[in-house]
mmCIF file of C-alpha atoms in Angstrom:
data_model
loop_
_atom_site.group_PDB
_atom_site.id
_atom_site.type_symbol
_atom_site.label_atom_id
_atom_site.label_comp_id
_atom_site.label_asym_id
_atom_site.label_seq_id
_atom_site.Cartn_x
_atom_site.Cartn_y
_atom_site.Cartn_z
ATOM 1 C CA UNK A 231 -11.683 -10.852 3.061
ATOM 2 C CA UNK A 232 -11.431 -7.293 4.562
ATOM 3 C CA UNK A 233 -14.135 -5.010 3.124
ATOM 4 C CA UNK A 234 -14.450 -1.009 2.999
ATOM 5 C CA UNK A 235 -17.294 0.826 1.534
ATOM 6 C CA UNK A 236 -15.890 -0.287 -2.062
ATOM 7 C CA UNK A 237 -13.021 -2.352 -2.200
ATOM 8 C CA UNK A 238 -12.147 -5.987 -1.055
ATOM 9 C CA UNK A 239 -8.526 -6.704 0.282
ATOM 10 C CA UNK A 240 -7.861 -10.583 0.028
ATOM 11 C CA UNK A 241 -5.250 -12.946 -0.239
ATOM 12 C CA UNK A 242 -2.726 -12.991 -3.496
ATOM 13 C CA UNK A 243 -4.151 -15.181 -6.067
ATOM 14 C CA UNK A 244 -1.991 -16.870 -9.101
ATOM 15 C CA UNK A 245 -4.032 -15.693 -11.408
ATOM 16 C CA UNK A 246 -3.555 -11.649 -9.924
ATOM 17 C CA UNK A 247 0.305 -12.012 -10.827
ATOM 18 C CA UNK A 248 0.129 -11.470 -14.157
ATOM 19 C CA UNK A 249 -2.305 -9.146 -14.465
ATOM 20 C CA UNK A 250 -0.268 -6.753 -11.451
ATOM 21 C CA UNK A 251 2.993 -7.509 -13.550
ATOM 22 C CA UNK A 252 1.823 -6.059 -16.559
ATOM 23 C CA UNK A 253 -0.279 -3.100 -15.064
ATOM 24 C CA UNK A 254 2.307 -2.212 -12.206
ATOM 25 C CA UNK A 255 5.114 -3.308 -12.400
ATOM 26 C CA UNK A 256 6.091 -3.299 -16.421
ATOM 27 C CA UNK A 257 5.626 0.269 -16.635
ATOM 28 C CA UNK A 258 8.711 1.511 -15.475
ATOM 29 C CA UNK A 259 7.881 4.994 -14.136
ATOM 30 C CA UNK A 260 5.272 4.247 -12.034
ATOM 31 C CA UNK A 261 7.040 1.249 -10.545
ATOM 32 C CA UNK A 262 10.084 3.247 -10.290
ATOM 33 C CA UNK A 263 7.976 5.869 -8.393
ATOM 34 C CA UNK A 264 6.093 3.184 -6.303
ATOM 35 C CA UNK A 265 9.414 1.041 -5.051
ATOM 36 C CA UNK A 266 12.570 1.837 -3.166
ATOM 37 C CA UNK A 267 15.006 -0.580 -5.223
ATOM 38 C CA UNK A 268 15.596 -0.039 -8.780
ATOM 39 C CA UNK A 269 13.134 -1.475 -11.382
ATOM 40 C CA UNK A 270 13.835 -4.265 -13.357
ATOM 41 C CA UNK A 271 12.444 -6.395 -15.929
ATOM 42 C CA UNK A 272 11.142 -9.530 -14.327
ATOM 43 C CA UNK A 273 10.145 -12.610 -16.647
ATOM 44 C CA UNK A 274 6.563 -13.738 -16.626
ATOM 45 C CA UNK A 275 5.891 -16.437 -14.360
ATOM 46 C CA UNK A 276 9.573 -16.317 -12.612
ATOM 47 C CA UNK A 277 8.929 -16.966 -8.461
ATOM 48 C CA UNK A 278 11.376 -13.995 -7.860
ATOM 49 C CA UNK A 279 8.723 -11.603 -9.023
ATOM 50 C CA UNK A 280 7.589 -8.918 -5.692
ATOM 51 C CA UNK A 281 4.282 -9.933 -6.699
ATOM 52 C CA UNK A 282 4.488 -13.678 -5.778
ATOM 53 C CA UNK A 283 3.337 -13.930 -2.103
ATOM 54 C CA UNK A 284 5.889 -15.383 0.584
ATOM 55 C CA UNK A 285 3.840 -16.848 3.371
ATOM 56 C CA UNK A 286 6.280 -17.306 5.393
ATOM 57 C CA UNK A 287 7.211 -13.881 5.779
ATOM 58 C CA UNK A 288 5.865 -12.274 8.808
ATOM 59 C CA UNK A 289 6.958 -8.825 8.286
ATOM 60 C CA UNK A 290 5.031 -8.039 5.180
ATOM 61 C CA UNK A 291 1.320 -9.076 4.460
ATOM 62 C CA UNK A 292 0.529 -8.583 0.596
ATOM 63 C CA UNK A 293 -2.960 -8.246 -0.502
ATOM 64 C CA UNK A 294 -5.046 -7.805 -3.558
ATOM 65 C CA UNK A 295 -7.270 -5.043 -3.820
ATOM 66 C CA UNK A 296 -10.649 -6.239 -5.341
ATOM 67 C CA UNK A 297 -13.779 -4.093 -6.108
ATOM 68 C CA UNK A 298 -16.896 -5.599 -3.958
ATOM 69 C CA UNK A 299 -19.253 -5.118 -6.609
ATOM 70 C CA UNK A 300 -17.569 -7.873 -9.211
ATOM 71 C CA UNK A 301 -14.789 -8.476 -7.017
ATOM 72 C CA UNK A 302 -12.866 -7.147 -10.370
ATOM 73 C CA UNK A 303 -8.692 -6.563 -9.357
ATOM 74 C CA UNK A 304 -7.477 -3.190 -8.584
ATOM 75 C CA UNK A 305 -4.571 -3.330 -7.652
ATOM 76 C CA UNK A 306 -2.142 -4.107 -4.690
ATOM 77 C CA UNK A 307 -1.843 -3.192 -0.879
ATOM 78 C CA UNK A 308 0.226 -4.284 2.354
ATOM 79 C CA UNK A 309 1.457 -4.002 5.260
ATOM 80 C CA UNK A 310 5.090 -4.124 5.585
ATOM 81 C CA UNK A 311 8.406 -3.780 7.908
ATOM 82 C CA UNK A 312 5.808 -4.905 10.554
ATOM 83 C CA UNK A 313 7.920 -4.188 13.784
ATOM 84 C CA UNK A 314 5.679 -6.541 16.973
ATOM 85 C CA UNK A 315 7.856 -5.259 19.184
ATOM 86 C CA UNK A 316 7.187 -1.537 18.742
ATOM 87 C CA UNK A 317 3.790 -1.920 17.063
ATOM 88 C CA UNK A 318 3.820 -0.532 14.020
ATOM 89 C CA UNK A 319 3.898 -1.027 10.432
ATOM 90 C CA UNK A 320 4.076 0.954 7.260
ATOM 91 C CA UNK A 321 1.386 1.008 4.358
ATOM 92 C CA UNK A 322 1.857 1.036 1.036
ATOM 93 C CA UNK A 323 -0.665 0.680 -2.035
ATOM 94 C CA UNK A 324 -0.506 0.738 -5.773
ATOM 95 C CA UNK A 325 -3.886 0.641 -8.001
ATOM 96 C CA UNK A 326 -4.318 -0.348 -11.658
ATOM 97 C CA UNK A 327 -4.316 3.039 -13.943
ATOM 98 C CA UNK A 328 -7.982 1.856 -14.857
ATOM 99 C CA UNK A 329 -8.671 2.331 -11.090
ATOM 100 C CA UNK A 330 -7.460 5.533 -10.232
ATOM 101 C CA UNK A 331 -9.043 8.449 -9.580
ATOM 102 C CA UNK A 332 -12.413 6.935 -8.617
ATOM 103 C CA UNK A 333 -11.861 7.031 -4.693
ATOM 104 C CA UNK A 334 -10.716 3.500 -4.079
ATOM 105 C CA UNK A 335 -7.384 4.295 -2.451
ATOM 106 C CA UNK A 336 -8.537 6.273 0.270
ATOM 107 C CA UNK A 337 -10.697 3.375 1.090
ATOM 108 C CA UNK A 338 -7.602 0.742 0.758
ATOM 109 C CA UNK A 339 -5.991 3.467 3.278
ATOM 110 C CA UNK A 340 -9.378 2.840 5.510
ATOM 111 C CA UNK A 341 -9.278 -0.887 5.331
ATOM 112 C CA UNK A 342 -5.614 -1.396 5.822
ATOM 113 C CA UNK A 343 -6.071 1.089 9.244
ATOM 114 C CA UNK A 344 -8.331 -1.450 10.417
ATOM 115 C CA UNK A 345 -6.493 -4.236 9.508
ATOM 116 C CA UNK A 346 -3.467 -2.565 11.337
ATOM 117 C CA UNK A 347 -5.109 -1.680 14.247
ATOM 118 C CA UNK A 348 -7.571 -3.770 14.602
ATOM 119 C CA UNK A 349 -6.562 -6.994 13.815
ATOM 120 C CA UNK A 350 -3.026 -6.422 14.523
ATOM 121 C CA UNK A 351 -3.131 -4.174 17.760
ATOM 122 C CA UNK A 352 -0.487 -2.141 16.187
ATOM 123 C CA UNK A 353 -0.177 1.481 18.005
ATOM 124 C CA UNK A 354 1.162 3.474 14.484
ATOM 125 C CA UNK A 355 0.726 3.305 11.185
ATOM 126 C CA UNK A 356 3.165 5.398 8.809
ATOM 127 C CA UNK A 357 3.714 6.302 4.788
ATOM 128 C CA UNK A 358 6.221 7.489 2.956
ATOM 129 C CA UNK A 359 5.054 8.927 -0.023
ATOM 130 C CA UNK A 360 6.944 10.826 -3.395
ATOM 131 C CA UNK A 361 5.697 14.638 -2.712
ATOM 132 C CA UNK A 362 4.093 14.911 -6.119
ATOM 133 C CA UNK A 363 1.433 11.728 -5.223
ATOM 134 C CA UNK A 364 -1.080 14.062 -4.947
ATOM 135 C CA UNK A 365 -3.442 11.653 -4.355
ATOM 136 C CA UNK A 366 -1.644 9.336 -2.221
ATOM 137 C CA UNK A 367 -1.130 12.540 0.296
ATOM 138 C CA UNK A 368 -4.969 12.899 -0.008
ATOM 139 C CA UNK A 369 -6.032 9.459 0.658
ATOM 140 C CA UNK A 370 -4.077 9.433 3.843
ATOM 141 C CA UNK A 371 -5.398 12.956 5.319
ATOM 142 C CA UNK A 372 -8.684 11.819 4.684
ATOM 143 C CA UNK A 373 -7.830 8.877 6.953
ATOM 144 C CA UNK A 374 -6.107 10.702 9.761
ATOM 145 C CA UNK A 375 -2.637 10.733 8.738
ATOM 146 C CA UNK A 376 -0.885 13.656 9.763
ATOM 147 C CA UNK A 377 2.494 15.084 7.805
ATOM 148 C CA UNK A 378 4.984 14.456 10.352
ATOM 149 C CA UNK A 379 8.218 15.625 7.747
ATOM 150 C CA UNK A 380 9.907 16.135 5.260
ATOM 151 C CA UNK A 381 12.549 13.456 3.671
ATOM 152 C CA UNK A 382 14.835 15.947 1.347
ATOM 153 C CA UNK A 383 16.231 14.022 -1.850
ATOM 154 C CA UNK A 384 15.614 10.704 -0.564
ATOM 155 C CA UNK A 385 14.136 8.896 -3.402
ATOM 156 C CA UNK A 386 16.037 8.352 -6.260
ATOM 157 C CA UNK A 387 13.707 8.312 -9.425
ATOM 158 C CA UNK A 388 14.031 8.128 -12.933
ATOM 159 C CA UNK A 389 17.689 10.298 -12.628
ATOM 160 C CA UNK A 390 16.541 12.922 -9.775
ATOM 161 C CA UNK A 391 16.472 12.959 -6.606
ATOM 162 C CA UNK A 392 12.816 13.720 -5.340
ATOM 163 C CA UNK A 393 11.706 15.055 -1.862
ATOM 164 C CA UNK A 394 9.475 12.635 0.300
ATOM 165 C CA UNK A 395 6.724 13.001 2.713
ATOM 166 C CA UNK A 396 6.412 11.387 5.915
ATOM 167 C CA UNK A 397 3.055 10.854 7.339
ATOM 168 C CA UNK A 398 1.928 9.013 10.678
ATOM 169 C CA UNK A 399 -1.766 7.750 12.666
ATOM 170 C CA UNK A 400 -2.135 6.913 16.236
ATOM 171 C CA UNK A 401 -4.201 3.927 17.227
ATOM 172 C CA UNK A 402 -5.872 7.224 19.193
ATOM 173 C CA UNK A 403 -6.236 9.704 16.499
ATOM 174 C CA UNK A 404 -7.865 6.952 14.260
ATOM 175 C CA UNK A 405 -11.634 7.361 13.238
ATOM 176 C CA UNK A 406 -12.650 4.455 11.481
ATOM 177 C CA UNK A 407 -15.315 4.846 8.471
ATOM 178 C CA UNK A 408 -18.938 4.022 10.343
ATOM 179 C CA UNK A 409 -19.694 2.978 7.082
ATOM 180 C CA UNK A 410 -16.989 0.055 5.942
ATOM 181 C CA UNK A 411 -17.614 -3.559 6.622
ATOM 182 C CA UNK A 412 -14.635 -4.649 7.406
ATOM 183 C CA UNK A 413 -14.973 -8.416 7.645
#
């Protein structure tokens, strides 16, 4: 497991599925917010689900977000469209509403840096992020991110088009937390 100063990012477990189904992706706003395909009801259990872990897929690595005190789930985080050839990777993260607001993704944002750069060697890191998600935005400044631009009516969202905000971190512009575990 990867460890910050709070949370826990670990492997996918069977019994996470349901729980992130219900939490995440069942509510249709927030999933409809949080992906880039259009949501979709998807029936408990079925191996289709975006939850259910493919280990044979290189160019994404789910996790599950875990608190270290209890190691009670919050949510979801990965890396994805890993590119080895350029060395980078994007982030993405999505926390149970019970979690929110109580620092953890700007943590998850800490963890997966290491994790990126770290374990992977990757030179950049990059998020895309709705330009409402106030808190997203906030969790990656506090990590080094820097807003690189702009994406004008590029998501597509509950009938509007909504603006989106690219940000970007340097394997030399990072400053990891002193305090995170890591390992």
């Amino acid at each position: 497991m990867l460890k910050g100063s709070k949370v826990g990012l670990r492997a996918r477990h069977e019994n996470d599925i349901p729980i992130l189904q219900a939490e995440l992706h069942d509510d249709v706003v927030n999933s409809s917010r949080a992906e880039s395909r259009p949501w979709r009801p998807i029936t408990p259990g079925s191996k289709d689900s975006p939850l259910v872990v493919d280990d044979k897929e290189q160019r994404h690595v789910p996790f599950s977000v875990v608190e270290l005190d209890g190691g009670t789930l919050l949510g979801t985080a990965s890396l994805w469209s890993i590119d080895n050839h350029n060395r980078s990777a994007h982030i993405g993260l999505g926390l149970l509403p019970s979690s929110r607001g109580k620092g953890y993704g700007t943590d998850v944002v800490a963890v997966l840096c290491h994790y990126g750069f770290v374990v992977r060697g990757l030179q950049r890191l990059q998020i895309e992020t709705l330009s409402d998600n106030v808190a997203m935005l906030r969790s990656a400044e506090r990590n080094g991110f820097v807003r690189e631009g702009v994406l004008r009516s590029s998501a597509w969202v509950m009938g509007e088009f909504l603006d989106e905000v690219l940000l970007g971190l340097l394997v030399q512009d990072w400053n990891p937390d002193p305090d995170s575990k890591h390992c």
